[in-house]
CSV table of C-alpha atoms in Angstrom, one decimal:
chain,number,residue,atom,x,y,z
A,1,MET,CA,-0.1,-0.1,0.0
A,2,ASN,CA,2.9,2.3,0.5
A,3,ASP,CA,4.4,1.9,-2.8
A,4,LEU,CA,0.9,2.5,-4.2
A,5,PHE,CA,0.1,5.6,-2.1
A,6,ASN,CA,3.9,6.9,-2.8
A,7,TRP,CA,2.6,7.0,-6.4
A,8,PHE,CA,-0.6,8.7,-6.0
A,9,ILE,CA,1.4,11.5,-3.6
A,10,SER,CA,3.7,12.3,-6.0
A,11,GLN,CA,1.2,12.8,-8.8
A,12,GLY,CA,-0.8,15.0,-6.5
A,13,GLY,CA,0.8,18.5,-7.2
A,14,LYS,CA,1.1,18.1,-10.5
A,15,GLY,CA,-2.8,18.8,-11.3
A,16,ALA,CA,-3.6,21.6,-9.0
A,17,GLY,CA,-0.4,23.2,-8.4
A,18,TYR,CA,0.4,21.9,-5.0
A,19,ARG,CA,3.2,20.1,-3.1
A,20,VAL,CA,1.9,16.9,-1.6
A,21,GLY,CA,5.2,14.8,-1.6
A,22,SER,CA,5.1,15.2,2.2
A,23,GLU,CA,3.1,16.8,4.8
A,24,GLU,CA,4.9,19.5,5.2
A,25,ASP,CA,3.7,22.8,3.6
A,26,THR,CA,0.5,21.4,2.3
A,27,TYR,CA,-2.0,22.5,5.1
A,28,ASP,CA,-3.4,26.2,5.0
A,29,ASN,CA,-3.2,28.5,7.8
A,30,GLU,CA,-6.4,26.9,9.6
A,31,GLY,CA,-4.3,23.7,9.8
A,32,LYS,CA,-6.8,22.0,7.2
A,33,ARG,CA,-6.1,20.4,3.6
A,34,MET,CA,-8.5,18.5,1.0
A,35,PHE,CA,-7.9,15.7,-1.7
A,36,HIS,CA,-9.9,14.4,-4.6
A,37,VAL,CA,-9.7,10.9,-5.5
A,38,ARG,CA,-10.7,9.7,-8.4
A,39,GLY,CA,-10.4,6.8,-10.7
A,40,SER,CA,-12.6,4.4,-12.3
A,41,SER,CA,-10.1,1.1,-10.6
A,42,ASP,CA,-7.6,0.3,-8.3
A,43,MET,CA,-4.9,0.9,-10.8
A,44,ASN,CA,-6.0,4.5,-12.1
A,45,ALA,CA,-7.1,5.6,-8.8
A,46,LYS,CA,-5.3,9.1,-7.9
A,47,ALA,CA,-5.6,11.2,-4.7
A,48,MET,CA,-4.7,15.1,-5.5
A,49,GLN,CA,-4.9,18.0,-3.0
A,50,VAL,CA,-7.3,20.7,-4.3
A,51,SER,CA,-8.6,24.1,-2.8
A,52,ARG,CA,-10.3,23.7,0.3
A,53,ARG,CA,-13.7,24.9,-0.6
A,54,ALA,CA,-17.0,23.5,-1.5
A,55,ALA,CA,-16.6,24.3,-5.2
A,56,SER,CA,-13.8,21.9,-5.5
A,57,LEU,CA,-16.4,19.1,-4.7
A,58,ASN,CA,-18.1,16.9,-7.5
A,59,SER,CA,-21.0,14.2,-7.2
A,60,GLY,CA,-18.7,11.7,-9.2
A,61,ASP,CA,-15.9,11.4,-6.7
A,62,MET,CA,-14.7,10.9,-3.1
A,63,PHE,CA,-13.1,13.9,-1.0
A,64,VAL,CA,-11.3,13.7,1.9
A,65,LEU,CA,-11.3,17.1,4.2
A,66,GLU,CA,-8.8,16.8,7.0
A,67,THR,CA,-9.0,19.2,10.2
A,68,PRO,CA,-6.7,19.5,13.2
A,69,TYR,CA,-9.3,17.3,15.0
A,70,LYS,CA,-11.3,15.2,12.4
A,71,VAL,CA,-11.0,13.8,8.9
A,72,TYR,CA,-14.5,14.1,7.0
A,73,LEU,CA,-15.0,11.7,4.1
A,74,TRP,CA,-17.1,12.8,1.6
A,75,ARG,CA,-18.6,10.6,-0.6
A,76,GLY,CA,-20.3,11.9,-4.0
A,77,LYS,CA,-23.6,9.5,-5.0
A,78,GLY,CA,-21.6,8.7,-8.2
A,79,ALA,CA,-18.4,7.8,-6.3
A,80,CYS,CA,-17.1,4.0,-7.4
A,81,ALA,CA,-16.1,1.2,-5.2
A,82,SER,CA,-12.3,1.8,-6.0
A,83,GLU,CA,-12.9,5.6,-5.1
A,84,ARG,CA,-14.1,4.3,-1.8
A,85,ARG,CA,-11.3,2.2,-1.3
A,86,ASN,CA,-8.5,4.5,-2.3
A,87,ALA,CA,-10.1,7.5,-0.1
A,88,ARG,CA,-9.9,5.2,3.0
A,89,GLN,CA,-6.5,4.2,2.3
A,90,LEU,CA,-5.5,7.8,1.7
A,91,ILE,CA,-6.4,8.3,5.6
A,92,ASP,CA,-4.7,5.2,6.7
A,93,TYR,CA,-1.4,6.4,5.1
A,94,LEU,CA,-1.4,10.0,5.9
A,95,MET,CA,-4.0,10.7,8.5
A,96,VAL,CA,-3.1,7.9,11.0
A,97,GLY,CA,-5.1,8.1,14.5
A,98,ARG,CA,-7.4,10.9,13.4
A,99,GLU,CA,-11.3,10.4,13.8
A,100,VAL,CA,-13.1,10.0,10.9
A,101,GLU,CA,-16.7,10.8,9.9
A,102,PRO,CA,-17.8,9.4,6.6
A,103,MET,CA,-20.8,10.9,4.9
A,104,ARG,CA,-23.0,10.7,2.0
A,105,GLU,CA,-23.3,13.5,-0.5
A,106,GLY,CA,-26.8,15.3,0.9
A,107,LYS,CA,-26.4,14.1,4.3
A,108,GLU,CA,-23.3,16.4,5.4
A,109,PRO,CA,-23.8,17.8,8.8
A,110,ARG,CA,-23.6,21.7,9.6
A,111,ALA,CA,-19.8,21.1,10.8
A,112,PHE,CA,-18.5,19.7,7.6
A,113,TRP,CA,-19.7,22.9,5.7
A,114,GLU,CA,-18.4,25.1,8.3
A,115,ALA,CA,-15.0,23.1,8.3
A,116,ILE,CA,-14.9,23.4,4.2
A,117,GLY,CA,-15.6,27.3,4.4
A,118,GLY,CA,-19.4,27.5,3.8
A,119,TYR,CA,-21.6,25.9,1.1
A,120,GLU,CA,-21.4,27.1,-2.6
A,121,GLU,CA,-22.5,25.6,-5.7
A,122,TYR,CA,-20.7,22.3,-7.0
A,123,ALA,CA,-20.5,20.4,-10.1
A,124,THR,CA,-23.3,17.7,-10.1
A,125,GLY,CA,-25.9,16.3,-12.5
A,126,LYS,CA,-27.3,13.0,-13.7
A,127,ARG,CA,-24.5,11.8,-15.2
A,128,MET,CA,-22.0,12.9,-12.6
A,129,GLU,CA,-24.5,10.7,-9.9
A,130,ASP,CA,-24.2,7.8,-12.0
A,131,GLU,CA,-21.8,5.3,-10.3
A,132,LYS,CA,-21.4,3.2,-13.7
A,133,PRO,CA,-22.1,5.7,-16.4
A,134,SER,CA,-23.0,4.1,-19.6
A,135,TYR,CA,-21.3,7.2,-21.6
A,136,PRO,CA,-18.1,8.4,-19.6
A,137,PRO,CA,-17.1,11.7,-20.6
A,138,ARG,CA,-14.6,11.8,-23.7
A,139,LEU,CA,-11.9,14.7,-24.5
A,140,PHE,CA,-10.9,15.6,-28.1
A,141,GLN,CA,-8.1,17.8,-29.2
A,142,CYS,CA,-9.0,20.1,-32.5
A,143,SER,CA,-6.0,21.2,-34.6
A,144,ASN,CA,-4.7,22.6,-37.9
A,145,ALA,CA,-1.3,22.9,-36.8
A,146,SER,CA,-0.1,20.3,-39.2
A,147,GLY,CA,-1.8,22.1,-42.2
A,148,ALA,CA,-4.7,19.7,-42.2
A,149,PHE,CA,-7.5,20.0,-39.5
A,150,ARG,CA,-7.2,16.8,-37.0
A,151,VAL,CA,-8.9,15.5,-34.2
A,152,GLU,CA,-7.4,13.4,-31.7
A,153,GLU,CA,-9.0,12.2,-28.6
A,154,ILE,CA,-7.1,12.3,-25.2
A,155,PHE,CA,-7.8,9.4,-22.7
A,156,GLU,CA,-7.4,9.7,-19.0
A,157,PHE,CA,-7.0,13.3,-19.4
A,158,CYS,CA,-6.4,16.4,-16.8
A,159,GLN,CA,-6.6,20.1,-17.2
A,160,GLU,CA,-3.2,20.1,-18.6
A,161,ASP,CA,-4.5,18.4,-21.4
A,162,LEU,CA,-6.4,21.4,-22.6
A,163,ILE,CA,-4.2,23.2,-25.1
A,164,GLU,CA,-4.2,26.9,-24.9
A,165,ASP,CA,-3.3,27.0,-28.9
A,166,ASP,CA,-6.0,24.6,-29.9
A,167,VAL,CA,-9.8,24.2,-29.4
A,168,MET,CA,-10.9,21.0,-27.7
A,169,PHE,CA,-14.2,19.5,-27.1
A,170,LEU,CA,-15.7,17.7,-23.8
A,171,ASP,CA,-18.5,15.1,-24.5
A,172,THR,CA,-20.7,14.3,-21.5
A,173,TYR,CA,-23.3,12.9,-23.4
A,174,ASP,CA,-26.0,15.5,-22.4
A,175,GLU,CA,-23.7,18.5,-23.7
A,176,VAL,CA,-20.8,18.7,-25.7
A,177,PHE,CA,-18.6,21.6,-24.9
A,178,VAL,CA,-16.2,23.2,-27.5
A,179,TRP,CA,-13.5,24.9,-25.5
A,180,ILE,CA,-11.7,27.9,-26.8
A,181,GLY,CA,-8.2,28.1,-26.0
A,182,GLU,CA,-6.6,31.6,-25.8
A,183,GLY,CA,-4.4,31.0,-29.0
A,184,ALA,CA,-6.9,28.9,-31.2
A,185,ASN,CA,-7.4,30.5,-34.5
A,186,GLU,CA,-10.4,31.1,-36.4
A,187,VAL,CA,-10.5,27.9,-38.4
A,188,GLU,CA,-9.9,25.7,-35.4
A,189,LYS,CA,-13.1,27.5,-34.3
A,190,ALA,CA,-15.5,27.0,-37.1
A,191,GLU,CA,-13.9,23.4,-37.6
A,192,ALA,CA,-14.4,22.4,-34.3
A,193,VAL,CA,-17.7,23.4,-34.0
A,194,THR,CA,-18.6,21.5,-37.5
A,195,VAL,CA,-17.0,18.2,-36.2
A,196,ALA,CA,-19.1,18.5,-32.8
A,197,MET,CA,-22.0,18.6,-34.6
A,198,ASP,CA,-21.4,15.7,-37.0
A,199,TYR,CA,-20.0,13.8,-34.3
A,200,VAL,CA,-23.5,14.0,-32.6
A,201,ARG,CA,-25.5,13.1,-35.7
A,202,SER,CA,-23.5,10.0,-36.2
A,203,ASP,CA,-23.3,8.7,-32.7
A,204,PRO,CA,-24.7,5.2,-32.8
A,205,SER,CA,-26.5,5.4,-29.7
A,206,GLY,CA,-29.1,7.5,-31.5
A,207,ARG,CA,-28.9,11.0,-29.8
A,208,THR,CA,-29.5,14.1,-31.8
A,209,LEU,CA,-28.6,17.9,-31.8
A,210,ASP,CA,-32.4,18.0,-30.5
A,211,ASP,CA,-31.4,16.5,-27.3
A,212,THR,CA,-27.5,17.2,-27.0
A,213,MET,CA,-26.5,20.8,-26.0
A,214,ILE,CA,-23.5,22.0,-28.1
A,215,ILE,CA,-21.9,24.9,-25.7
A,216,GLN,CA,-18.8,26.8,-26.3
A,217,VAL,CA,-16.8,27.9,-23.3
A,218,LYS,CA,-13.9,30.2,-23.5
A,219,GLN,CA,-10.4,29.5,-21.7
A,220,GLY,CA,-10.7,30.8,-18.2
A,221,TYR,CA,-14.7,31.2,-17.8
A,222,GLU,CA,-15.3,27.4,-17.5
A,223,PRO,CA,-18.4,26.5,-15.6
A,224,LEU,CA,-18.9,23.7,-13.2
A,225,ASN,CA,-20.4,21.2,-15.4
A,226,PHE,CA,-17.5,21.9,-17.5
A,227,THR,CA,-14.6,21.4,-14.6
A,228,GLY,CA,-16.4,18.8,-12.8
A,229,HIS,CA,-15.2,16.3,-15.2
A,230,PHE,CA,-11.5,16.9,-14.7
A,231,GLN,CA,-9.7,16.0,-11.2
A,232,ALA,CA,-8.5,18.5,-9.2
A,233,TRP,CA,-9.1,21.8,-11.6
A,234,ASP,CA,-6.9,24.5,-10.6
A,235,ARG,CA,-8.9,27.9,-10.9
A,236,GLU,CA,-5.4,29.7,-10.1
A,237,LYS,CA,-4.5,28.6,-13.5
A,238,TRP,CA,-6.7,30.9,-15.6
A,239,SER,CA,-9.5,32.1,-13.8
A,240,LYS,CA,-7.3,33.9,-10.6
A,241,GLY,CA,-8.8,31.2,-8.0
A,242,LYS,CA,-12.6,32.5,-9.1
A,243,THR,CA,-15.2,30.0,-9.9
A,244,TYR,CA,-17.6,30.5,-12.7
A,245,GLU,CA,-20.2,31.7,-10.6
A,246,GLU,CA,-18.1,34.4,-8.8
A,247,ILE,CA,-17.0,35.9,-12.3
A,248,LYS,CA,-20.8,35.8,-13.3
A,249,ARG,CA,-21.9,37.7,-10.5
A,250,GLU,CA,-19.1,40.2,-11.0
A,251,MET,CA,-19.8,40.6,-15.0
A,252,GLY,CA,-23.2,40.0,-15.0
A,253,GLU,CA,-25.8,37.9,-17.1
A,254,ASN,CA,-25.1,40.1,-20.2
A,255,GLY,CA,-21.3,40.3,-19.8
A,256,ILE,CA,-20.7,36.5,-18.8
A,257,THR,CA,-22.9,35.5,-22.4
A,258,LYS,CA,-20.5,37.4,-24.1
A,259,VAL,CA,-17.5,35.2,-23.2
A,260,SER,CA,-18.8,32.1,-22.1
A,261,GLU,CA,-21.5,29.5,-22.1
A,262,ILE,CA,-22.6,30.3,-26.0
A,263,ARG,CA,-25.1,27.6,-26.7
A,264,ILE,CA,-25.6,26.5,-30.3
A,265,THR,CA,-28.9,25.6,-30.4
A,266,GLN,CA,-31.2,23.7,-32.8
A,267,GLN,CA,-32.5,27.0,-34.3
A,268,THR,CA,-29.0,28.0,-34.9
A,269,VAL,CA,-28.3,25.1,-36.6
A,270,LYS,CA,-31.1,25.4,-38.8
A,271,ALA,CA,-30.3,28.5,-40.0
A,272,MET,CA,-26.9,27.5,-40.9
A,273,ASN,CA,-28.0,24.7,-42.9
A,274,ASN,CA,-30.6,26.9,-44.7
A,275,ASN,CA,-28.1,29.2,-45.6
A,276,ASN,CA,-25.6,26.2,-46.9
A,277,ASN,CA,-23.0,27.7,-44.1
A,278,ASP,CA,-21.8,25.1,-41.6
A,279,ASP,CA,-19.3,27.8,-40.3
A,280,PHE,CA,-19.8,28.6,-36.3
A,281,THR,CA,-21.0,31.8,-35.3
A,282,GLU,CA,-20.9,33.1,-32.0
A,283,THR,CA,-24.7,32.9,-30.9
A,284,ASP,CA,-26.8,31.6,-28.1
A,285,GLY,CA,-30.0,33.2,-28.9
A,286,SER,CA,-29.2,36.3,-27.2
A,287,ALA,CA,-28.7,39.3,-29.4
A,288,PHE,CA,-27.0,42.2,-31.0
A,289,THR,CA,-28.8,45.2,-32.1
A,290,TYR,CA,-29.6,45.9,-35.7
A,291,GLU,CA,-27.6,49.4,-35.4
A,292,VAL,CA,-24.6,47.1,-34.1
A,293,LEU,CA,-24.8,44.4,-37.0
A,294,ALA,CA,-25.4,47.2,-39.7
A,295,GLN,CA,-22.0,48.7,-39.1
A,296,PRO,CA,-19.0,48.1,-41.7
A,297,TYR,CA,-17.4,44.8,-41.4
A,298,HIS,CA,-14.4,45.9,-39.6
A,299,LEU,CA,-16.5,47.5,-36.9
A,300,LEU,CA,-18.3,44.5,-36.2
A,301,PRO,CA,-17.8,42.7,-32.6
A,302,GLY,CA,-15.3,39.7,-32.7
A,303,GLY,CA,-16.4,36.5,-34.1
A,304,ILE,CA,-19.4,37.7,-36.2
A,305,ASP,CA,-19.8,36.2,-39.7
A,306,LYS,CA,-20.5,39.2,-42.0
A,307,ALA,CA,-22.4,36.9,-44.4
A,308,THR,CA,-25.2,35.6,-41.5
A,309,ARG,CA,-25.5,38.6,-39.5
A,310,GLU,CA,-29.5,38.2,-39.4
A,311,LEU,CA,-28.8,35.2,-37.3
A,312,TYR,CA,-27.4,37.6,-34.4
A,313,LEU,CA,-30.9,39.5,-34.1
A,314,SER,CA,-33.4,38.9,-31.5
A,315,ASN,CA,-36.6,37.3,-33.0
A,316,GLU,CA,-38.5,40.4,-32.1
A,317,GLU,CA,-36.0,43.0,-34.1
A,318,PHE,CA,-36.0,40.5,-36.7
A,319,PHE,CA,-39.3,40.7,-37.3
A,320,LEU,CA,-39.1,44.9,-37.5
A,321,VAL,CA,-36.2,44.6,-39.9
A,322,PHE,CA,-37.3,42.2,-42.3
A,323,ASP,CA,-41.0,42.3,-41.6
A,324,MET,CA,-41.6,38.8,-41.2
A,325,GLU,CA,-40.9,35.7,-39.0
A,326,ARG,CA,-37.6,34.3,-39.0
A,327,THR,CA,-39.3,31.1,-40.2
A,328,GLU,CA,-40.8,32.9,-43.2
A,329,PHE,CA,-37.6,34.6,-44.0
A,330,GLU,CA,-35.6,30.8,-44.2
A,331,SER,CA,-38.1,29.4,-46.5
A,332,LEU,CA,-37.2,32.0,-49.1
A,333,PRO,CA,-34.8,31.2,-51.8
A,334,ARG,CA,-31.5,31.6,-51.2
A,335,TRP,CA,-31.2,34.6,-53.5
A,336,LYS,CA,-34.0,36.5,-52.1
A,337,GLN,CA,-32.6,35.9,-48.5
A,338,VAL,CA,-29.2,37.5,-49.6
A,339,GLN,CA,-31.1,40.4,-51.8
A,340,LEU,CA,-33.2,41.4,-48.7
A,341,LYS,CA,-29.8,41.4,-46.3
A,342,LYS,CA,-28.2,43.6,-48.9
A,343,GLU,CA,-31.2,45.9,-48.5
A,344,LYS,CA,-31.3,46.2,-44.8
A,345,GLY,CA,-27.3,46.5,-44.8
A,346,LEU,CA,-26.6,43.0,-43.3
A,347,PHE,CA,-24.6,41.5,-46.1
């Protein structure tokens, strides 16, 4: 067991930026520390130190919170048997002699929330709560660095596998996240969403774009339903220690939709298909005004496709501009759509 946990602990600091090689320098100023235990088997289970806060929890795994007087063993609803065993072994190895209080998610005593720094939202959901998920999350890297657009799956992934110069997509089955690295180019952005759509359409399980949400998130603005699929997510790395909810409160709803959680809805997909345009447009159904969209192309907000500006109008403003519903416009011949857009300065 010692050799096994020497390996666990030697790996611990890598993902979250903590030194976990010894008991020195790993406690915070209250004499506490917390570990995240994840793995589908005894062979790949890892224990990694994480920030001591409720936002570090997720429903799929085990967490160990050590205080000067007690150790809390938190079991997420979806934690598997190997994670439960290895969390116990971690306590036996590092926290000998401490009183251990095991608990299940949803049954936590007040003392636990006080010890962790107070309750806050954490990653959860039906997929994470499933101990043996039928569709485990998958991560793919999308890049055209070689001159051709390539997609490669990353196995047993961690946060460090998110390449800042590329676009990645994370498939959690109900949602497919298109993660945009700060250095990703426009070709990668456009192609990645097209690939994500085709990937969903071709899934032999039978899911469709009607029941699978495709969501764009940008580096540094990752929501909990994205970060919860990574072990020991390090918010210091890109988000200055802040959770998505904290960033959202600071920026407000209107601000956050401009940088994150931009949703590719079925309506957007239909509009793009009707216009023979499979390129990715940054819209989530929230709108830019007609005045903004009618500006010269070089003055448009970043990411807008000048040939499909009408997609960024709200339904109400679309009707005011074109004097017809969006569905009526989409049923028109292609040449007629282009003519109307040119008349309104939207092409």
